[in-house]
Short mmCIF file of C-alpha atoms in Angstrom, two decimals:
data_model
loop_
_atom_site.label_atom_id
_atom_site.label_comp_id
_atom_site.label_asym_id
_atom_site.label_seq_id
_atom_site.Cartn_x
_atom_site.Cartn_y
_atom_site.Cartn_z
CA UNK A 1 26.42 -46.15 28.71
CA UNK A 2 28.38 -49.17 27.84
CA UNK A 3 30.14 -47.17 24.75
CA UNK A 4 31.28 -44.33 27.16
CA UNK A 5 32.90 -46.88 29.78
CA UNK A 6 35.18 -48.46 26.76
CA UNK A 7 35.95 -44.89 25.61
CA UNK A 8 36.39 -42.55 28.32
CA UNK A 9 37.07 -39.89 25.91
CA UNK A 10 33.72 -39.98 24.49
CA UNK A 11 31.97 -39.02 28.35
CA UNK A 12 34.08 -35.38 27.95
CA UNK A 13 32.27 -34.47 24.43
CA UNK A 14 29.92 -31.85 25.42
CA UNK A 15 26.42 -32.25 24.39
CA UNK A 16 25.78 -30.26 21.16
CA UNK A 17 22.24 -29.48 22.15
CA UNK A 18 22.24 -28.22 25.83
CA UNK A 19 19.14 -27.91 27.55
CA UNK A 20 18.42 -24.20 28.08
CA UNK A 21 16.62 -23.97 31.16
CA UNK A 22 16.15 -20.13 31.24
CA UNK A 23 14.32 -20.24 27.64
CA UNK A 24 12.23 -23.47 29.09
CA UNK A 25 11.31 -21.45 31.82
CA UNK A 26 10.22 -18.33 29.47
CA UNK A 27 8.30 -20.80 27.57
CA UNK A 28 6.58 -22.00 30.45
CA UNK A 29 5.76 -18.44 31.77
CA UNK A 30 4.31 -17.25 28.44
CA UNK A 31 1.82 -20.80 28.10
CA UNK A 32 0.87 -19.54 31.90
CA UNK A 33 0.33 -15.97 30.95
CA UNK A 34 -1.81 -16.89 27.72
CA UNK A 35 -4.02 -19.18 29.99
CA UNK A 36 -4.45 -16.61 32.70
CA UNK A 37 -5.57 -13.84 30.02
CA UNK A 38 -7.80 -16.38 28.00
CA UNK A 39 -9.76 -17.09 31.24
CA UNK A 40 -9.97 -13.40 31.86
CA UNK A 41 -11.95 -13.12 28.54
CA UNK A 42 -13.63 -16.02 29.28
CA UNK A 43 -12.53 -17.95 26.32
CA UNK A 44 -14.21 -21.25 27.29
CA UNK A 45 -14.87 -24.11 24.80
CA UNK A 46 -18.51 -23.60 25.26
CA UNK A 47 -18.36 -20.24 24.31
CA UNK A 48 -16.09 -20.98 21.24
CA UNK A 49 -18.66 -23.57 19.98
CA UNK A 50 -21.42 -20.68 20.46
CA UNK A 51 -19.36 -18.24 18.46
CA UNK A 52 -18.64 -21.09 15.76
CA UNK A 53 -22.80 -21.16 15.45
CA UNK A 54 -22.83 -17.58 15.44
CA UNK A 55 -20.31 -17.14 12.90
CA UNK A 56 -22.12 -19.94 10.79
CA UNK A 57 -25.29 -17.70 10.66
CA UNK A 58 -23.20 -14.46 10.30
CA UNK A 59 -21.63 -15.82 6.92
CA UNK A 60 -24.96 -17.28 5.93
CA UNK A 61 -26.68 -13.47 6.53
CA UNK A 62 -23.61 -11.98 4.53
CA UNK A 63 -24.12 -14.19 1.54
CA UNK A 64 -25.05 -13.47 -1.11
CA UNK A 65 -23.64 -10.08 -1.12
CA UNK A 66 -26.34 -7.36 -1.96
CA UNK A 67 -25.87 -5.58 -5.15
CA UNK A 68 -27.24 -2.55 -5.31
CA UNK A 69 -27.06 0.78 -3.49
CA UNK A 70 -24.14 1.48 -5.84
CA UNK A 71 -24.62 5.18 -5.47
CA UNK A 72 -24.22 5.42 -1.75
CA UNK A 73 -21.23 2.83 -2.19
CA UNK A 74 -19.32 4.64 -4.92
CA UNK A 75 -19.62 8.01 -3.26
CA UNK A 76 -18.14 6.44 -0.33
CA UNK A 77 -15.57 4.76 -2.12
CA UNK A 78 -14.62 7.91 -4.18
CA UNK A 79 -14.34 10.09 -1.00
CA UNK A 80 -12.14 7.69 0.71
CA UNK A 81 -9.72 7.78 -2.32
CA UNK A 82 -9.67 11.58 -2.40
CA UNK A 83 -9.37 11.75 1.27
CA UNK A 84 -6.12 9.61 0.95
CA UNK A 85 -4.87 11.50 -2.17
CA UNK A 86 -5.11 14.84 -0.43
CA UNK A 87 -3.77 13.86 2.87
CA UNK A 88 -0.49 12.08 1.30
CA UNK A 89 0.34 15.13 -0.88
CA UNK A 90 -0.09 17.87 1.94
CA UNK A 91 1.56 15.18 4.27
CA UNK A 92 4.43 14.35 1.94
CA UNK A 93 5.03 18.10 1.54
CA UNK A 94 4.85 18.93 5.19
CA UNK A 95 6.77 15.87 6.37
CA UNK A 96 9.85 16.91 4.02
CA UNK A 97 11.12 19.90 5.76
CA UNK A 98 10.24 18.18 9.41
CA UNK A 99 12.31 15.22 8.18
CA UNK A 100 15.24 17.52 7.07
CA UNK A 101 14.99 19.14 10.34
CA UNK A 102 15.22 15.83 12.08
CA UNK A 103 18.21 14.58 10.30
CA UNK A 104 21.22 14.44 12.68
CA UNK A 105 23.86 14.85 9.80
CA UNK A 106 22.62 17.90 8.61
CA UNK A 107 21.41 20.03 11.53
CA UNK A 108 22.23 20.77 15.10
CA UNK A 109 20.94 18.62 18.11
CA UNK A 110 18.61 21.39 19.71
CA UNK A 111 16.97 21.37 16.20
CA UNK A 112 16.57 17.68 15.94
CA UNK A 113 15.44 16.60 19.19
CA UNK A 114 12.53 19.05 19.18
CA UNK A 115 11.51 17.83 16.03
CA UNK A 116 11.81 14.13 16.76
CA UNK A 117 9.87 14.62 19.98
CA UNK A 118 7.07 16.09 17.43
CA UNK A 119 7.18 13.32 15.15
CA UNK A 120 7.05 10.54 17.60
CA UNK A 121 3.55 12.58 18.92
CA UNK A 122 2.21 12.65 15.60
CA UNK A 123 2.90 8.73 15.38
CA UNK A 124 1.81 7.57 18.69
CA UNK A 125 -2.03 8.18 18.16
CA UNK A 126 -4.21 5.78 15.78
CA UNK A 127 -5.35 7.85 12.83
CA UNK A 128 -8.95 6.73 14.05
CA UNK A 129 -8.11 8.46 17.58
CA UNK A 130 -6.83 11.69 15.79
CA UNK A 131 -9.77 11.56 13.64
CA UNK A 132 -12.01 12.09 16.79
CA UNK A 133 -10.31 15.31 18.03
CA UNK A 134 -10.34 16.66 14.38
CA UNK A 135 -14.33 15.74 14.10
CA UNK A 136 -14.72 18.20 17.39
CA UNK A 137 -12.47 20.66 15.72
CA UNK A 138 -13.60 21.06 12.14
CA UNK A 139 -16.85 19.14 12.14
CA UNK A 140 -18.06 15.90 10.47
CA UNK A 141 -17.05 15.17 7.06
CA UNK A 142 -14.20 14.67 4.74
CA UNK A 143 -11.87 17.41 6.29
CA UNK A 144 -11.63 15.89 9.65
CA UNK A 145 -10.33 12.69 7.70
CA UNK A 146 -7.77 14.64 5.65
CA UNK A 147 -6.28 16.02 8.89
CA UNK A 148 -6.32 13.12 10.84
CA UNK A 149 -4.48 11.05 7.93
CA UNK A 150 -2.05 14.25 7.34
CA UNK A 151 -0.93 13.81 11.14
CA UNK A 152 -0.37 10.17 10.78
CA UNK A 153 1.72 10.82 7.44
CA UNK A 154 3.87 13.23 8.89
CA UNK A 155 4.57 11.02 12.02
CA UNK A 156 5.44 8.01 9.55
CA UNK A 157 7.01 10.08 6.62
CA UNK A 158 8.99 12.47 8.61
CA UNK A 159 10.78 9.47 10.46
CA UNK A 160 11.67 7.72 7.56
CA UNK A 161 12.66 10.79 5.40
CA UNK A 162 15.52 11.79 8.24
CA UNK A 163 16.62 8.17 8.16
CA UNK A 164 17.03 8.33 4.53
CA UNK A 165 18.81 11.68 4.59
CA UNK A 166 21.15 10.32 7.61
CA UNK A 167 22.00 7.41 5.40
CA UNK A 168 23.29 9.56 2.59
CA UNK A 169 27.12 9.70 1.57
CA UNK A 170 28.51 12.84 3.06
CA UNK A 171 31.23 13.17 0.08
CA UNK A 172 28.71 14.55 -2.13
CA UNK A 173 27.70 17.09 0.26
CA UNK A 174 31.26 18.02 0.76
CA UNK A 175 32.14 18.14 -3.06
CA UNK A 176 29.27 20.71 -3.48
CA UNK A 177 29.88 22.65 -0.43
CA UNK A 178 33.27 22.78 -1.78
CA UNK A 179 32.26 24.68 -5.06
CA UNK A 180 30.59 27.46 -2.62
CA UNK A 181 27.28 26.73 -3.03
CA UNK A 182 24.96 27.75 -0.14
CA UNK A 183 22.50 25.42 2.01
CA UNK A 184 19.98 25.58 -0.82
CA UNK A 185 22.06 24.06 -3.36
CA UNK A 186 23.40 21.36 -1.19
CA UNK A 187 19.97 20.45 -0.50
CA UNK A 188 19.12 20.23 -4.15
CA UNK A 189 22.36 19.04 -5.74
CA UNK A 190 23.98 16.52 -3.19
CA UNK A 191 20.92 15.52 -0.74
CA UNK A 192 18.13 15.12 -3.36
CA UNK A 193 19.59 13.09 -5.94
CA UNK A 194 20.36 10.45 -3.46
CA UNK A 195 16.99 10.35 -1.68
CA UNK A 196 14.59 11.10 -4.20
CA UNK A 197 13.79 7.28 -5.15
CA UNK A 198 13.46 6.18 -1.63
CA UNK A 199 11.15 9.17 -1.15
CA UNK A 200 8.62 8.50 -3.55
CA UNK A 201 8.95 4.57 -2.25
CA UNK A 202 8.15 6.24 1.23
CA UNK A 203 5.16 8.01 -0.31
CA UNK A 204 3.38 5.30 -2.04
CA UNK A 205 3.66 3.35 0.85
CA UNK A 206 2.10 6.06 2.78
CA UNK A 207 -0.47 6.25 -0.08
CA UNK A 208 -1.50 2.36 0.52
CA UNK A 209 -1.82 3.08 4.67
CA UNK A 210 -3.56 6.43 3.96
CA UNK A 211 -5.96 4.46 1.46
CA UNK A 212 -6.32 1.98 4.38
CA UNK A 213 -7.07 4.19 6.84
CA UNK A 214 -9.45 6.36 4.75
CA UNK A 215 -12.07 3.65 4.59
CA UNK A 216 -11.73 3.82 8.60
CA UNK A 217 -11.87 7.38 9.75
CA UNK A 218 -15.60 7.18 8.51
CA UNK A 219 -16.27 5.32 11.87
CA UNK A 220 -15.92 8.36 13.81
CA UNK A 221 -17.57 10.76 11.59
CA UNK A 222 -14.37 11.31 9.34
CA UNK A 223 -15.88 10.84 5.74
CA UNK A 224 -15.25 8.18 3.39
CA UNK A 225 -16.89 4.68 3.08
CA UNK A 226 -16.06 4.03 6.83
CA UNK A 227 -19.45 5.64 8.20
CA UNK A 228 -21.39 3.65 5.27
CA UNK A 229 -19.93 0.43 6.50
CA UNK A 230 -20.42 0.97 10.07
CA UNK A 231 -24.24 2.01 9.86
CA UNK A 232 -24.55 -1.06 7.62
CA UNK A 233 -23.15 -3.15 10.51
CA UNK A 234 -25.27 -1.42 13.19
CA UNK A 235 -28.34 -1.78 11.03
CA UNK A 236 -27.41 -5.81 10.82
CA UNK A 237 -27.22 -5.52 6.86
CA UNK A 238 -24.53 -7.93 6.54
CA UNK A 239 -25.24 -8.69 2.81
CA UNK A 240 -24.43 -4.96 2.34
CA UNK A 241 -21.26 -4.94 4.69
CA UNK A 242 -19.80 -8.08 2.66
CA UNK A 243 -20.39 -5.84 -0.60
CA UNK A 244 -18.68 -3.11 0.99
CA UNK A 245 -15.59 -5.19 2.40
CA UNK A 246 -15.25 -6.82 -0.93
CA UNK A 247 -14.82 -3.15 -2.58
CA UNK A 248 -12.59 -1.85 0.04
CA UNK A 249 -10.46 -4.67 -0.28
CA UNK A 250 -10.09 -4.36 -4.11
CA UNK A 251 -9.35 -0.87 -3.85
CA UNK A 252 -6.53 -1.47 -1.68
CA UNK A 253 -5.26 -4.16 -3.93
CA UNK A 254 -5.55 -2.34 -7.13
CA UNK A 255 -3.81 0.73 -4.93
CA UNK A 256 -0.91 -1.62 -4.00
CA UNK A 257 -0.58 -2.58 -7.45
CA UNK A 258 0.09 0.83 -8.68
CA UNK A 259 2.19 1.73 -6.31
CA UNK A 260 4.49 -1.06 -6.97
CA UNK A 261 4.57 0.11 -10.43
CA UNK A 262 5.39 3.58 -9.68
CA UNK A 263 8.27 2.23 -7.39
CA UNK A 264 9.68 0.05 -10.19
CA UNK A 265 9.22 2.96 -12.38
CA UNK A 266 11.48 5.41 -9.78
CA UNK A 267 14.14 2.66 -8.96
CA UNK B 1 28.45 22.12 -22.38
CA UNK B 2 30.77 20.17 -20.36
CA UNK B 3 28.86 17.13 -20.96
CA UNK B 4 28.72 16.94 -24.52
CA UNK B 5 31.69 14.91 -26.09
CA UNK B 6 32.11 16.11 -29.97
CA UNK B 7 33.63 13.06 -32.15
CA UNK B 8 33.50 12.78 -35.88
CA UNK B 9 30.06 12.31 -36.98
CA UNK B 10 28.47 11.37 -33.62
CA UNK B 11 27.25 13.74 -31.25
CA UNK B 12 26.90 12.38 -27.54
CA UNK B 13 25.40 14.28 -24.72
CA UNK B 14 25.22 12.34 -21.26
CA UNK B 15 21.77 11.94 -19.73
CA UNK B 16 21.05 10.09 -16.28
CA UNK B 17 17.63 8.40 -17.72
CA UNK B 18 16.66 6.82 -21.11
CA UNK B 19 13.95 8.80 -23.22
CA UNK B 20 11.36 6.05 -21.86
CA UNK B 21 12.35 6.27 -18.11
CA UNK B 22 12.00 10.04 -18.08
CA UNK B 23 8.42 9.80 -20.27
CA UNK B 24 7.19 7.43 -17.25
CA UNK B 25 8.55 10.03 -14.88
CA UNK B 26 6.73 12.81 -16.55
CA UNK B 27 3.80 10.35 -16.88
CA UNK B 28 3.43 9.71 -13.34
CA UNK B 29 4.08 13.49 -12.42
CA UNK B 30 1.20 14.46 -14.52
CA UNK B 31 -1.31 11.75 -13.29
CA UNK B 32 -0.41 12.77 -9.43
CA UNK B 33 -0.99 16.33 -10.18
CA UNK B 34 -4.19 15.59 -12.05
CA UNK B 35 -5.60 13.04 -9.25
CA UNK B 36 -4.67 16.03 -6.66
CA UNK B 37 -6.67 18.56 -8.41
CA UNK B 38 -9.67 16.36 -9.18
CA UNK B 39 -9.76 15.09 -5.72
CA UNK B 40 -9.64 18.82 -3.94
CA UNK B 41 -12.42 20.11 -6.53
CA UNK B 42 -14.66 17.27 -6.05
CA UNK B 43 -14.23 16.67 -2.04
CA UNK B 44 -16.93 17.70 0.25
CA UNK B 45 -16.03 20.45 2.42
CA UNK B 46 -17.87 22.88 4.28
CA UNK B 47 -16.09 26.11 4.27
CA UNK B 48 -18.19 27.59 7.10
CA UNK B 49 -16.79 24.55 9.22
CA UNK B 50 -13.36 25.53 8.62
CA UNK B 51 -13.57 29.49 9.41
CA UNK B 52 -14.89 27.88 12.77
CA UNK B 53 -12.16 25.61 13.29
CA UNK B 54 -9.55 27.92 15.49
CA UNK B 55 -12.58 28.84 17.79
CA UNK B 56 -13.78 25.05 18.07
CA UNK B 57 -9.84 23.94 18.71
CA UNK B 58 -9.85 26.66 21.65
CA UNK B 59 -12.98 25.49 22.72
CA UNK B 60 -11.91 22.12 23.12
CA UNK B 61 -8.74 22.49 24.66
CA UNK B 62 -10.71 24.23 27.40
CA UNK B 63 -13.12 21.72 27.98
CA UNK B 64 -10.10 19.09 28.38
CA UNK B 65 -8.63 21.26 30.86
CA UNK B 66 -8.60 20.64 34.02
CA UNK B 67 -7.99 16.82 33.28
CA UNK B 68 -10.21 14.84 35.12
CA UNK B 69 -7.83 12.59 37.12
CA UNK B 70 -10.43 10.99 39.22
CA UNK B 71 -11.58 8.82 36.42
CA UNK B 72 -8.33 7.03 36.00
CA UNK B 73 -9.14 4.64 39.23
CA UNK B 74 -12.81 4.47 38.56
CA UNK B 75 -12.57 2.99 34.88
CA UNK B 76 -9.56 3.66 32.87
CA UNK B 77 -7.14 1.73 34.93
CA UNK B 78 -8.94 -1.80 34.38
CA UNK B 79 -9.53 -0.59 30.74
CA UNK B 80 -5.50 0.15 30.32
CA UNK B 81 -5.04 -3.49 31.58
CA UNK B 82 -7.56 -5.28 29.42
CA UNK B 83 -5.95 -3.62 26.41
CA UNK B 84 -2.62 -4.64 27.59
CA UNK B 85 -4.11 -8.21 27.43
CA UNK B 86 -5.78 -7.73 24.27
CA UNK B 87 -2.58 -6.62 22.72
CA UNK B 88 -0.27 -9.38 24.05
CA UNK B 89 -2.80 -12.31 23.89
CA UNK B 90 -3.33 -11.25 20.83
CA UNK B 91 0.42 -11.21 19.71
CA UNK B 92 0.65 -14.84 21.04
CA UNK B 93 -2.04 -16.04 19.04
CA UNK B 94 -0.74 -14.40 15.88
CA UNK B 95 2.42 -16.15 16.57
CA UNK B 96 0.89 -19.59 17.07
CA UNK B 97 -1.02 -19.09 13.83
CA UNK B 98 1.71 -17.70 11.67
CA UNK B 99 4.16 -20.05 12.08
CA UNK B 100 2.79 -22.94 10.23
CA UNK B 101 1.54 -20.48 7.46
CA UNK B 102 5.15 -19.06 7.44
CA UNK B 103 6.46 -22.86 7.05
CA UNK B 104 3.85 -23.17 4.13
CA UNK B 105 5.09 -19.92 2.31
CA UNK B 106 8.74 -20.01 2.58
CA UNK B 107 10.39 -21.51 -0.45
CA UNK B 108 13.04 -23.47 0.96
CA UNK B 109 10.59 -25.66 3.32
CA UNK B 110 7.37 -25.91 1.08
CA UNK B 111 7.95 -27.21 -2.39
CA UNK B 112 4.34 -27.76 -3.18
CA UNK B 113 3.11 -24.76 -5.24
CA UNK B 114 -0.58 -25.39 -3.99
CA UNK B 115 0.44 -25.18 -0.60
CA UNK B 116 2.36 -21.83 -1.06
CA UNK B 117 -0.52 -20.11 -2.58
CA UNK B 118 -2.77 -21.21 -0.09
CA UNK B 119 -0.74 -19.70 2.55
CA UNK B 120 0.20 -16.61 0.65
CA UNK B 121 -3.61 -16.35 0.16
CA UNK B 122 -4.02 -16.32 3.91
CA UNK B 123 -1.43 -13.72 4.57
CA UNK B 124 -2.82 -11.48 1.95
CA UNK B 125 -6.10 -11.77 3.15
CA UNK B 126 -5.35 -11.03 7.13
CA UNK B 127 -3.42 -7.98 5.95
CA UNK B 128 -5.82 -6.32 3.88
CA UNK B 129 -8.86 -6.45 6.37
CA UNK B 130 -8.12 -3.50 8.94
CA UNK B 131 -8.28 -4.49 12.43
CA UNK B 132 -11.29 -2.51 13.06
CA UNK B 133 -13.09 -4.48 10.53
CA UNK B 134 -11.94 -7.55 12.10
CA UNK B 135 -13.03 -5.88 15.59
CA UNK B 136 -16.64 -5.41 14.07
CA UNK B 137 -16.78 -8.89 12.77
CA UNK B 138 -15.79 -10.70 15.47
CA UNK B 139 -18.10 -8.59 17.65
CA UNK B 140 -21.09 -9.65 15.54
CA UNK B 141 -20.01 -13.15 16.20
CA UNK B 142 -18.60 -13.43 19.97
CA UNK B 143 -20.55 -10.18 21.11
CA UNK B 144 -19.07 -7.36 22.61
CA UNK B 145 -15.91 -7.30 24.96
CA UNK B 146 -12.27 -8.19 25.17
CA UNK B 147 -12.45 -11.55 23.30
CA UNK B 148 -13.44 -9.91 20.16
CA UNK B 149 -10.55 -7.45 20.25
CA UNK B 150 -8.01 -10.25 21.10
CA UNK B 151 -9.14 -12.05 18.08
CA UNK B 152 -9.38 -8.96 16.02
CA UNK B 153 -5.72 -8.35 16.83
CA UNK B 154 -4.58 -11.82 16.45
CA UNK B 155 -6.17 -12.08 13.12
CA UNK B 156 -5.00 -8.92 11.87
CA UNK B 157 -1.42 -9.54 13.05
CA UNK B 158 -1.13 -13.14 11.33
CA UNK B 159 -0.45 -11.78 7.80
CA UNK B 160 2.13 -9.34 8.89
CA UNK B 161 4.43 -11.71 11.14
CA UNK B 162 3.81 -14.99 8.62
CA UNK B 163 5.21 -12.64 5.88
CA UNK B 164 8.31 -11.57 7.66
CA UNK B 165 8.81 -15.21 9.29
CA UNK B 166 8.83 -16.75 5.91
CA UNK B 167 11.28 -14.33 4.72
CA UNK B 168 13.63 -14.95 7.96
CA UNK B 169 13.12 -18.66 6.92
CA UNK B 170 14.07 -18.03 3.44
CA UNK B 171 17.16 -16.54 4.57
CA UNK B 172 18.42 -18.98 6.71
CA UNK B 173 21.77 -20.66 5.72
CA UNK B 174 21.75 -24.00 4.12
CA UNK B 175 25.01 -25.48 6.38
CA UNK B 176 22.97 -26.60 9.16
CA UNK B 177 20.18 -28.01 7.22
CA UNK B 178 22.18 -30.05 5.03
CA UNK B 179 24.33 -31.72 8.04
CA UNK B 180 21.18 -32.61 10.19
CA UNK B 181 19.92 -34.03 7.10
CA UNK B 182 23.05 -35.89 6.34
CA UNK B 183 22.49 -37.52 9.77
CA UNK B 184 18.96 -38.86 8.65
CA UNK B 185 17.34 -36.52 10.92
CA UNK B 186 13.35 -36.16 11.00
CA UNK B 187 11.72 -33.01 9.71
CA UNK B 188 10.96 -31.97 13.33
CA UNK B 189 14.28 -32.03 14.43
CA UNK B 190 15.30 -30.29 11.04
CA UNK B 191 12.90 -27.48 12.08
CA UNK B 192 13.80 -27.44 16.17
CA UNK B 193 17.55 -27.78 15.63
CA UNK B 194 18.33 -26.46 12.04
CA UNK B 195 16.00 -23.48 11.41
CA UNK B 196 15.16 -22.37 14.79
CA UNK B 197 18.25 -21.39 16.18
CA UNK B 198 18.78 -19.37 12.94
CA UNK B 199 15.46 -17.79 12.57
CA UNK B 200 14.88 -17.33 16.66
CA UNK B 201 16.41 -13.47 16.96
CA UNK B 202 14.21 -12.59 13.88
CA UNK B 203 11.39 -14.31 15.20
CA UNK B 204 11.41 -12.35 18.64
CA UNK B 205 12.07 -8.90 17.18
CA UNK B 206 9.10 -9.58 14.80
CA UNK B 207 7.27 -10.38 17.61
CA UNK B 208 8.19 -7.49 19.52
CA UNK B 209 7.59 -5.05 16.75
CA UNK B 210 4.15 -6.47 16.67
CA UNK B 211 3.40 -6.21 19.80
CA UNK B 212 4.29 -2.46 19.92
CA UNK B 213 2.04 -1.96 16.72
CA UNK B 214 -0.57 -4.09 18.54
CA UNK B 215 -0.88 -2.05 21.76
CA UNK B 216 -1.69 1.14 19.58
CA UNK B 217 -4.14 -0.72 17.53
CA UNK B 218 -6.01 -2.17 20.66
CA UNK B 219 -6.53 0.98 21.90
CA UNK B 220 -8.96 2.26 19.02
CA UNK B 221 -10.85 -1.25 19.20
CA UNK B 222 -13.05 -0.19 21.63
CA UNK B 223 -14.65 1.95 19.66
CA UNK B 224 -16.53 -0.58 18.07
CA UNK B 225 -17.19 -2.45 21.43
CA UNK B 226 -14.33 -4.98 21.07
CA UNK B 227 -12.91 -3.84 24.86
CA UNK B 228 -10.05 -2.20 26.33
CA UNK B 229 -9.19 1.56 26.60
CA UNK B 230 -10.79 2.66 23.72
CA UNK B 231 -14.44 1.65 25.29
CA UNK B 232 -13.48 4.05 28.22
CA UNK B 233 -12.70 6.72 25.36
CA UNK B 234 -15.99 6.00 23.36
CA UNK B 235 -18.04 6.57 26.79
CA UNK B 236 -16.29 9.79 27.76
CA UNK B 237 -17.11 10.91 23.96
CA UNK B 238 -20.51 10.21 23.61
CA UNK B 239 -21.16 11.86 27.21
CA UNK B 240 -19.29 14.81 25.66
CA UNK B 241 -16.88 14.66 29.23
CA UNK B 242 -13.88 16.26 27.35
CA UNK B 243 -11.89 16.27 30.68
CA UNK B 244 -11.93 12.59 30.83
CA UNK B 245 -11.43 12.22 26.99
CA UNK B 246 -8.19 14.28 27.84
CA UNK B 247 -7.16 11.62 30.67
CA UNK B 248 -7.75 8.70 28.56
CA UNK B 249 -5.94 10.26 25.70
CA UNK B 250 -2.90 11.19 28.23
CA UNK B 251 -3.03 7.41 29.18
CA UNK B 252 -2.74 5.98 25.64
CA UNK B 253 -0.03 8.57 24.64
CA UNK B 254 2.04 7.21 27.82
CA UNK B 255 1.47 3.42 27.38
CA UNK B 256 2.59 3.54 23.83
CA UNK B 257 5.67 5.72 24.43
CA UNK B 258 6.40 3.07 27.42
CA UNK B 259 5.98 0.24 24.95
CA UNK B 260 7.97 1.75 23.00
CA UNK B 261 10.80 2.28 24.86
CA UNK B 262 10.95 -1.37 26.36
CA UNK B 263 10.61 -2.80 22.70
CA UNK B 264 13.78 -0.57 22.20
CA UNK B 265 15.48 -1.75 25.15
CA UNK B 266 14.91 -5.62 24.80
CA UNK B 267 15.60 -5.26 21.10
CA UNK B 268 19.19 -3.71 22.04
CA UNK B 269 19.44 -6.54 24.19
CA UNK B 270 18.61 -9.60 22.28
CA UNK B 271 19.72 -8.57 18.97
#
């Protein structure tokens, strides 16, 4: 205060960090909401302590992991792997033309809009929910899982394909067109070289994602390791649950490493 | 050949890739085709089910129509609200847990490798366990209900949010940080006044992005007993009331689309 009185210039200087009351109000609202929502779920200290106790018991029953039932385990893991490979290949093959139809720089608006709607619809349901419908349509087993993951792949990849195609340089398209090339040749000679590396990248990401989900579709009867996992949970075989989880996580991590190599090779 | 250049003694042909690159690519194609053929040969598909599929799909839609609208006020509405709470509270919890982990992982903030390794381990283990598995674990610990779902969403999201937040922190400019360090500002002021204003836009955009994903994910958690609209779906499925299933699916679809529209709108406003 005394410095401000002796130097009146300093008083007019602005505070470099002004208080933002709107932001503070927002934070207060967020905290208030969190407490309200937590109270809805009866998230009390007492329940938390009981939960910790249960958690300790739970972990105690998980350890040591059950070593055995390798037949069941390897069969389930292999089926999950197969589901994800088939679903990715078919999904990518179907997503490519759909992505092309949704690219706004190559296609007229009356084609792109319905295609974009279709893509959004494929993306809006979780693969496990789609798997429920396919289990009803084609019965229990790997086929339902494959079809559910194909739908998920289309929703994800077709969108990214369309975006990749929209980002290409049109100069090469014009150059190829100027030689009198037809639409097919434009695609092969001008569009494909620009997007291939990214397509391979998206496809390997999708393979990773499908591998993750293929271990889950089994919960609703879509084949793979998921049904084994769910059954082990329901029978309280928590030591076997731990074994399955370790196997699933290792498989997913190996998948990520391999797809990382592939992306590097195609860069 | 237009690409061939004749010069004394040397014949050069331009090629896009080196022989090694080509070899790697062909090896990849070969492995991919082999994996596909092997998978198709060994996967268990029952042909009778495939033949039956069109009839089953027609039957499915016939059972779904007309949609049982009366089911909405009875059960689905409350379940839907619970799903929204699970997704939102789960995202909030994930943000709270992700901030310290992101600070641990960001190379420009933590210079202690052991701590960074620990942070990375937390992020990777959060991401490699599916949200349904997290839900199964928390149902076993806390019993069925929304709490298990919320914690599943939170634990699943930490890896995603933490990773992106750490990347945003690493991209922050050094200027404000050095200016504040020069004034002798303590660590907390450095975080709040130098880093926070820089990462704030990405923070909110990550939060919104994850909230959108969590709305989708929380809709299935009920299938394993973790609360929300998935429970209503599971009940209807187990009782084979396909008209109620149709209503639940329609509700999920509209909520997911609405969330996407809201997120796109807010993102365009704040970024």
